[in-house]
Amino acid sequence: MSDKPKIGISIGDVNGIGLEIILKTLSDSRIYDYCTPIVYGHTKVASFHRRATHISEFNFNVADHPANALHRKPNMINCWEEDVRIDMGQVTADGGKYALISLQRATDDLLAGHIDGLVTAPINKDNIQSEEFSFPGHTEYLQHRDSKQESLMFLVSDTLRVGVVTGHIPVSKIAESITTDKIIHKLKLMNTSLQEDFWIRKPKIAVLGLNPHASDNGLIGNEEKETIVPAIEEARNNDVLAFGPYSADGFFANGTYLQFDAVLAMYHDQGLIPFKQIAFETGVNYTAGLSFVRTSPDHGTAYDIAGKNLASEISFREALFTAIHVIKHRKETAELNENPLVFAKLSRDRD
């Protein structure tokens, strides 16, 4: 049992669907064959959501530290003592406050090595803002906590993997934020993640253009010729099998994405709109390039259905299993590389 990874789970906005999809996922006893889940929140808040979703015969083991978590039970670390007002489906200051407390406590344990990975339930990017959280989203916060200059927002599913060069920035700033060096760095992060996290030995990566029709040879902008093509060429010189740039609309419409292991989009909506259209229920948001493993479902707080027992847990469950698989792949990769065989050329004059 000690070989099973301990997966920390932050609860997200207490007025959204986060705890509903967590409870529905952890109600399946088969989960405990693969991991030990540890939820960071409070049992009183969880009980409110359990009643709202009509989940019976479900109880958390309360642990004061991940080391005391039970392997065959859902575990809860109570991160505060006061009562919390729940206003289902509403955007409130408390929703952001307790989402941040949960995320901070889980990240602290993650960085300390007390848990092996983190799955984050959806937050509201507005009400979570504070002196302690001044970031566009989870990705940027966790990159900062991990002291990394860059990371990759990587949406993954069984049929499609999409990363983005620019993430949560205004559309007006996209073009000026895209540089050859940045594209190269994102391609390297993606290539490394595909090899080490997803065990794809020789990944083929498609790169999308920025402009409509990938500029039509310079008729609609110069970014492809001046920025994107040089990045692709440099990446290929560094053993990254990158191809493109492709026109985004036709690339997804005619199924060209099925010929590649991953796709690098230039900006958020260019990549995430087709990804969510193709793989919404099974899609997972994975943050590549960090020293630890973090995943999340590829949807938001869904205030409109919060507390109505309508939320699907499929994406969250996929996020949990993706974290488990990546942790396993990283561990096995490290073991395989610990004592590699010495490479030697065979002589033509062997006996």
Short mmCIF file of C-alpha atoms in Angstrom, two decimals:
data_model
loop_
_atom_site.label_atom_id
_atom_site.label_comp_id
_atom_site.label_asym_id
_atom_site.label_seq_id
_atom_site.Cartn_x
_atom_site.Cartn_y
_atom_site.Cartn_z
CA MET A 1 0.00 0.00 0.00
CA SER A 2 2.89 2.38 0.68
CA ASP A 3 3.70 2.28 -3.05
CA LYS A 4 0.43 3.99 -3.92
CA PRO A 5 0.89 7.72 -4.49
CA LYS A 6 -0.65 10.18 -2.07
CA ILE A 7 -2.66 12.63 -4.15
CA GLY A 8 -3.52 15.99 -2.62
CA ILE A 9 -6.79 17.57 -3.72
CA SER A 10 -7.60 21.27 -3.32
CA ILE A 11 -11.33 21.96 -3.14
CA GLY A 12 -11.57 25.12 -5.26
CA ASP A 13 -14.40 27.61 -4.74
CA VAL A 14 -16.71 26.32 -1.99
CA ASN A 15 -19.72 27.74 -3.87
CA GLY A 16 -18.92 25.91 -7.10
CA ILE A 17 -19.01 22.27 -8.17
CA GLY A 18 -15.55 21.39 -6.85
CA LEU A 19 -16.59 19.38 -3.82
CA GLU A 20 -19.43 17.76 -5.72
CA ILE A 21 -17.11 16.26 -8.33
CA ILE A 22 -14.57 15.35 -5.64
CA LEU A 23 -17.19 13.50 -3.60
CA LYS A 24 -18.61 11.72 -6.64
CA THR A 25 -15.13 10.61 -7.70
CA LEU A 26 -14.09 9.38 -4.26
CA SER A 27 -17.39 7.53 -3.79
CA ASP A 28 -16.04 4.88 -6.17
CA SER A 29 -14.09 2.47 -3.96
CA ARG A 30 -11.96 1.34 -6.92
CA ILE A 31 -10.06 4.64 -6.66
CA TYR A 32 -8.30 3.38 -3.54
CA ASP A 33 -6.66 0.55 -5.46
CA TYR A 34 -4.52 3.16 -7.21
CA CYS A 35 -3.92 6.04 -4.81
CA THR A 36 -4.46 7.53 -1.37
CA PRO A 37 -6.50 10.73 -1.82
CA ILE A 38 -6.09 13.59 0.66
CA VAL A 39 -8.55 16.48 0.37
CA TYR A 40 -7.58 19.88 1.76
CA GLY A 41 -10.65 21.67 3.09
CA HIS A 42 -12.98 21.01 6.02
CA THR A 43 -15.36 18.19 6.85
CA LYS A 44 -18.21 20.61 7.65
CA VAL A 45 -18.04 22.15 4.18
CA ALA A 46 -17.80 18.69 2.64
CA SER A 47 -20.86 17.54 4.61
CA PHE A 48 -22.88 20.47 3.24
CA HIS A 49 -22.03 19.45 -0.31
CA ARG A 50 -22.61 15.77 0.45
CA ARG A 51 -26.17 16.53 1.55
CA ALA A 52 -26.74 18.73 -1.51
CA THR A 53 -25.63 15.93 -3.84
CA HIS A 54 -27.52 13.21 -1.90
CA ILE A 55 -24.39 11.11 -1.36
CA SER A 56 -24.98 8.81 1.60
CA GLU A 57 -22.68 6.51 3.52
CA PHE A 58 -19.60 8.56 2.76
CA ASN A 59 -17.26 9.80 5.45
CA PHE A 60 -13.77 11.25 5.48
CA ASN A 61 -10.99 10.06 7.71
CA VAL A 62 -9.71 13.25 9.35
CA ALA A 63 -5.91 13.39 9.30
CA ASP A 64 -3.71 16.10 10.74
CA HIS A 65 -0.84 15.25 8.37
CA PRO A 66 -0.48 13.27 5.13
CA ALA A 67 1.67 10.75 6.98
CA ASN A 68 -1.42 9.78 8.98
CA ALA A 69 -3.71 9.29 5.99
CA LEU A 70 -5.44 5.92 5.68
CA HIS A 71 -4.73 4.05 2.44
CA ARG A 72 -8.20 2.63 1.82
CA LYS A 73 -10.20 5.70 2.86
CA PRO A 74 -10.92 9.21 1.62
CA ASN A 75 -8.87 11.53 3.81
CA MET A 76 -9.52 15.14 4.80
CA ILE A 77 -7.08 17.63 6.28
CA ASN A 78 -9.06 20.38 8.00
CA CYS A 79 -7.39 23.63 6.94
CA TRP A 80 -9.42 26.03 9.12
CA GLU A 81 -11.53 25.94 12.27
CA GLU A 82 -14.21 28.61 11.74
CA ASP A 83 -17.60 27.99 10.18
CA VAL A 84 -17.85 28.94 6.50
CA ARG A 85 -20.92 30.46 4.89
CA ILE A 86 -21.88 28.54 1.76
CA ASP A 87 -23.82 30.41 -0.95
CA MET A 88 -24.13 27.83 -3.70
CA GLY A 89 -23.71 29.25 -7.17
CA GLN A 90 -22.72 32.70 -5.91
CA VAL A 91 -19.47 34.61 -6.31
CA THR A 92 -18.43 35.62 -2.80
CA ALA A 93 -15.29 36.74 -1.00
CA ASP A 94 -15.42 33.59 1.15
CA GLY A 95 -15.42 31.45 -1.97
CA GLY A 96 -12.05 32.85 -2.94
CA LYS A 97 -10.66 33.01 0.60
CA TYR A 98 -11.12 29.34 1.40
CA ALA A 99 -10.14 28.19 -2.09
CA LEU A 100 -6.79 29.91 -1.52
CA ILE A 101 -6.34 28.44 1.97
CA SER A 102 -6.93 24.96 0.55
CA LEU A 103 -4.55 25.52 -2.36
CA GLN A 104 -1.81 27.00 -0.17
CA ARG A 105 -1.90 24.16 2.35
CA ALA A 106 -1.88 21.50 -0.36
CA THR A 107 0.99 23.20 -2.20
CA ASP A 108 2.98 23.49 1.02
CA ASP A 109 2.70 19.74 1.57
CA LEU A 110 3.48 19.08 -2.10
CA LEU A 111 6.70 21.10 -2.00
CA ALA A 112 7.66 19.47 1.29
CA GLY A 113 7.30 16.02 -0.28
CA HIS A 114 4.45 14.94 2.00
CA ILE A 115 2.21 14.23 -1.00
CA ASP A 116 3.18 12.97 -4.45
CA GLY A 117 0.91 15.04 -6.67
CA LEU A 118 -1.85 17.63 -6.69
CA VAL A 119 -5.27 17.73 -8.36
CA THR A 120 -6.91 21.14 -8.19
CA ALA A 121 -10.67 21.69 -8.29
CA PRO A 122 -11.82 24.84 -10.13
CA ILE A 123 -11.31 28.31 -8.67
CA ASN A 124 -12.82 31.64 -9.62
CA LYS A 125 -9.88 33.65 -10.95
CA ASP A 126 -11.43 36.91 -9.72
CA ASN A 127 -12.53 36.35 -6.14
CA ILE A 128 -9.33 34.49 -5.23
CA GLN A 129 -7.20 37.55 -5.91
CA SER A 130 -5.44 38.93 -2.81
CA GLU A 131 -2.04 40.03 -1.54
CA GLU A 132 -1.10 36.35 -1.39
CA PHE A 133 -2.52 35.41 -4.79
CA SER A 134 -1.91 37.84 -7.63
CA PHE A 135 -1.89 35.45 -10.56
CA PRO A 136 -4.13 34.80 -13.59
CA GLY A 137 -4.72 31.22 -12.49
CA HIS A 138 -3.45 27.97 -10.96
CA THR A 139 -0.73 27.50 -13.57
CA GLU A 140 1.04 30.78 -12.86
CA TYR A 141 0.68 30.39 -9.09
CA LEU A 142 2.18 26.90 -9.06
CA GLN A 143 4.97 27.95 -11.43
CA HIS A 144 5.82 30.74 -8.98
CA ARG A 145 5.73 28.39 -5.97
CA ASP A 146 8.03 25.99 -7.83
CA SER A 147 10.46 28.84 -8.66
CA LYS A 148 10.27 28.09 -12.39
CA GLN A 149 10.71 30.72 -15.09
CA GLU A 150 8.45 28.83 -17.50
CA SER A 151 5.84 26.11 -17.48
CA LEU A 152 3.43 24.74 -20.07
CA MET A 153 -0.35 24.72 -19.88
CA PHE A 154 -0.92 21.30 -21.43
CA LEU A 155 -4.45 20.03 -22.10
CA VAL A 156 -4.41 16.26 -22.54
CA SER A 157 -6.83 13.48 -23.45
CA ASP A 158 -6.71 10.09 -25.14
CA THR A 159 -7.13 11.64 -28.60
CA LEU A 160 -5.61 15.11 -28.35
CA ARG A 161 -2.90 17.00 -26.45
CA VAL A 162 -2.67 20.78 -26.78
CA GLY A 163 -0.20 23.21 -25.21
CA VAL A 164 -0.16 27.00 -25.51
CA VAL A 165 2.65 29.52 -25.99
CA THR A 166 0.73 32.30 -24.24
CA GLY A 167 -1.80 31.57 -21.52
CA HIS A 168 -3.96 33.90 -19.48
CA ILE A 169 -3.15 37.24 -21.12
CA PRO A 170 -5.34 39.77 -22.98
CA VAL A 171 -5.82 39.12 -26.70
CA SER A 172 -4.34 42.56 -27.44
CA LYS A 173 -0.99 41.43 -26.03
CA ILE A 174 -0.73 38.03 -27.72
CA ALA A 175 1.31 38.97 -30.80
CA GLU A 176 3.90 40.99 -28.89
CA SER A 177 4.28 38.18 -26.33
CA ILE A 178 5.16 35.52 -28.90
CA THR A 179 8.89 35.28 -29.61
CA THR A 180 11.04 32.68 -31.32
CA ASP A 181 12.80 31.88 -28.05
CA LYS A 182 9.51 31.44 -26.22
CA ILE A 183 8.15 29.05 -28.85
CA ILE A 184 11.39 27.04 -28.75
CA HIS A 185 11.24 26.81 -24.97
CA LYS A 186 7.59 25.68 -24.99
CA LEU A 187 8.40 23.06 -27.64
CA LYS A 188 11.24 21.72 -25.51
CA LEU A 189 9.00 21.57 -22.42
CA MET A 190 6.32 19.78 -24.43
CA ASN A 191 8.79 17.33 -25.98
CA THR A 192 10.33 16.49 -22.60
CA SER A 193 6.91 16.02 -21.00
CA LEU A 194 5.73 13.75 -23.82
CA GLN A 195 8.85 11.60 -23.39
CA GLU A 196 9.10 11.50 -19.59
CA ASP A 197 5.49 11.96 -18.44
CA PHE A 198 3.62 10.18 -21.24
CA TRP A 199 6.33 7.78 -22.46
CA ILE A 200 6.23 8.75 -26.12
CA ARG A 201 9.72 8.04 -27.39
CA LYS A 202 9.79 10.21 -30.54
CA PRO A 203 6.97 12.73 -30.23
CA LYS A 204 5.66 14.49 -33.33
CA ILE A 205 4.51 18.00 -32.51
CA ALA A 206 2.37 20.22 -34.74
CA VAL A 207 2.79 23.99 -34.42
CA LEU A 208 -0.12 26.27 -35.30
CA GLY A 209 0.24 29.62 -36.99
CA LEU A 210 -0.83 32.86 -35.33
CA ASN A 211 -2.66 34.51 -38.22
CA PRO A 212 -5.63 33.25 -40.26
CA HIS A 213 -4.49 30.61 -42.78
CA ALA A 214 -1.03 30.72 -41.11
CA SER A 215 -0.60 34.10 -42.92
CA ASP A 216 -0.92 32.72 -46.48
CA ASN A 217 2.81 33.19 -47.14
CA GLY A 218 2.88 36.66 -45.61
CA LEU A 219 -0.34 38.04 -47.05
CA ILE A 220 -1.94 38.18 -43.55
CA GLY A 221 0.90 39.09 -41.20
CA ASN A 222 4.59 38.32 -40.83
CA GLU A 223 4.70 36.40 -37.53
CA GLU A 224 4.84 33.00 -39.20
CA LYS A 225 7.81 33.86 -41.41
CA GLU A 226 9.72 35.97 -38.90
CA THR A 227 8.99 34.20 -35.60
CA ILE A 228 7.28 30.80 -35.86
CA VAL A 229 9.13 29.16 -38.77
CA PRO A 230 12.60 30.00 -37.30
CA ALA A 231 11.45 28.51 -33.98
CA ILE A 232 10.35 25.29 -35.67
CA GLU A 233 13.64 25.03 -37.54
CA GLU A 234 15.69 25.64 -34.40
CA ALA A 235 13.64 23.09 -32.47
CA ARG A 236 14.27 20.48 -35.15
CA ASN A 237 17.99 21.24 -34.91
CA ASN A 238 17.65 20.32 -31.22
CA ASP A 239 16.00 16.93 -31.92
CA VAL A 240 12.43 18.13 -31.41
CA LEU A 241 10.22 16.82 -34.22
CA ALA A 242 8.18 19.98 -34.79
CA PHE A 243 6.14 20.61 -37.94
CA GLY A 244 4.16 23.54 -39.29
CA PRO A 245 2.95 26.20 -39.00
CA TYR A 246 -0.55 24.94 -39.70
CA SER A 247 -3.71 26.96 -40.18
CA ALA A 248 -5.68 26.29 -37.00
CA ASP A 249 -9.17 26.04 -38.51
CA GLY A 250 -8.42 23.43 -41.15
CA PHE A 251 -5.99 21.59 -38.88
CA PHE A 252 -8.73 20.65 -36.43
CA ALA A 253 -11.62 20.51 -38.89
CA ASN A 254 -10.06 17.85 -41.13
CA GLY A 255 -8.61 15.78 -38.31
CA THR A 256 -4.93 16.51 -39.04
CA TYR A 257 -4.34 16.62 -35.27
CA LEU A 258 -4.76 12.83 -35.22
CA GLN A 259 -1.42 12.50 -37.05
CA PHE A 260 0.50 14.12 -34.18
CA ASP A 261 1.28 13.37 -30.55
CA ALA A 262 0.67 16.97 -29.48
CA VAL A 263 -0.16 20.43 -30.78
CA LEU A 264 1.39 23.75 -29.78
CA ALA A 265 -1.10 26.60 -30.16
CA MET A 266 -0.07 30.24 -30.07
CA TYR A 267 -2.68 31.42 -27.58
CA HIS A 268 -5.29 30.23 -25.09
CA ASP A 269 -8.51 30.16 -27.11
CA GLN A 270 -6.83 28.93 -30.30
CA GLY A 271 -5.93 25.72 -28.48
CA LEU A 272 -8.57 25.36 -25.79
CA ILE A 273 -11.70 25.93 -27.88
CA PRO A 274 -11.05 22.97 -30.21
CA PHE A 275 -9.71 20.88 -27.32
CA LYS A 276 -12.86 21.37 -25.26
CA GLN A 277 -15.03 20.73 -28.29
CA ILE A 278 -13.24 17.45 -29.02
CA ALA A 279 -12.47 16.19 -25.51
CA PHE A 280 -14.51 18.21 -23.02
CA GLU A 281 -15.68 15.42 -20.73
CA THR A 282 -12.40 13.52 -20.68
CA GLY A 283 -9.97 16.44 -20.96
CA VAL A 284 -7.39 17.22 -18.29
CA ASN A 285 -5.36 20.36 -17.66
CA TYR A 286 -1.78 19.32 -16.86
CA THR A 287 0.98 21.76 -15.91
CA ALA A 288 4.14 20.49 -17.61
CA GLY A 289 7.63 21.66 -16.77
CA LEU A 290 7.26 21.67 -12.98
CA SER A 291 9.22 19.58 -10.50
CA PHE A 292 5.93 18.12 -9.22
CA VAL A 293 2.76 16.75 -10.84
CA ARG A 294 -0.36 18.90 -11.00
CA THR A 295 -3.56 18.25 -12.92
CA SER A 296 -7.10 19.62 -12.93
CA PRO A 297 -10.38 19.09 -14.79
CA ASP A 298 -10.68 21.20 -17.93
CA HIS A 299 -13.78 23.12 -16.75
CA GLY A 300 -14.59 25.89 -14.32
CA THR A 301 -16.67 26.43 -11.19
CA ALA A 302 -19.99 25.97 -13.06
CA TYR A 303 -21.94 28.15 -10.63
CA ASP A 304 -25.09 27.69 -12.71
CA ILE A 305 -25.39 24.03 -11.71
CA ALA A 306 -23.68 24.15 -8.29
CA GLY A 307 -25.65 22.33 -5.61
CA LYS A 308 -28.07 20.78 -8.11
CA ASN A 309 -26.39 17.36 -8.35
CA LEU A 310 -25.90 17.86 -12.10
CA ALA A 311 -22.10 18.10 -12.34
CA SER A 312 -20.21 15.31 -14.09
CA GLU A 313 -17.14 14.00 -12.31
CA ILE A 314 -15.64 12.44 -15.45
CA SER A 315 -13.04 15.15 -16.13
CA PHE A 316 -12.02 15.28 -12.47
CA ARG A 317 -11.63 11.51 -12.35
CA GLU A 318 -9.52 11.66 -15.50
CA ALA A 319 -7.39 14.37 -13.85
CA LEU A 320 -6.85 12.13 -10.83
CA PHE A 321 -5.79 9.15 -12.93
CA THR A 322 -3.59 11.30 -15.17
CA ALA A 323 -1.74 12.47 -12.06
CA ILE A 324 -1.33 8.86 -10.92
CA HIS A 325 0.01 7.77 -14.33
CA VAL A 326 2.46 10.68 -14.63
CA ILE A 327 3.79 10.09 -11.12
CA LYS A 328 4.32 6.43 -12.00
CA HIS A 329 6.02 7.28 -15.31
CA ARG A 330 8.34 9.81 -13.66
CA LYS A 331 9.28 7.35 -10.94
CA GLU A 332 9.98 4.54 -13.40
CA THR A 333 11.93 6.87 -15.70
CA ALA A 334 14.12 7.95 -12.79
CA GLU A 335 14.72 4.30 -11.84
CA LEU A 336 15.60 3.37 -15.42
CA ASN A 337 18.05 6.25 -15.70
CA GLU A 338 19.64 5.65 -12.32
CA ASN A 339 22.07 2.98 -13.61
CA PRO A 340 21.96 3.15 -17.42
CA LEU A 341 23.83 0.63 -19.51
CA VAL A 342 27.08 1.94 -20.95
CA PHE A 343 26.68 2.59 -24.67
CA ALA A 344 29.44 1.12 -26.83
CA LYS A 345 29.70 0.74 -30.58
CA LEU A 346 29.96 -2.84 -31.82
CA SER A 347 33.13 -3.72 -33.64
CA ARG A 348 32.96 -5.20 -37.13
CA ASP A 349 35.63 -7.68 -36.06
CA ARG A 350 33.71 -9.43 -33.31
CA ASP A 351 34.62 -13.07 -32.66
#
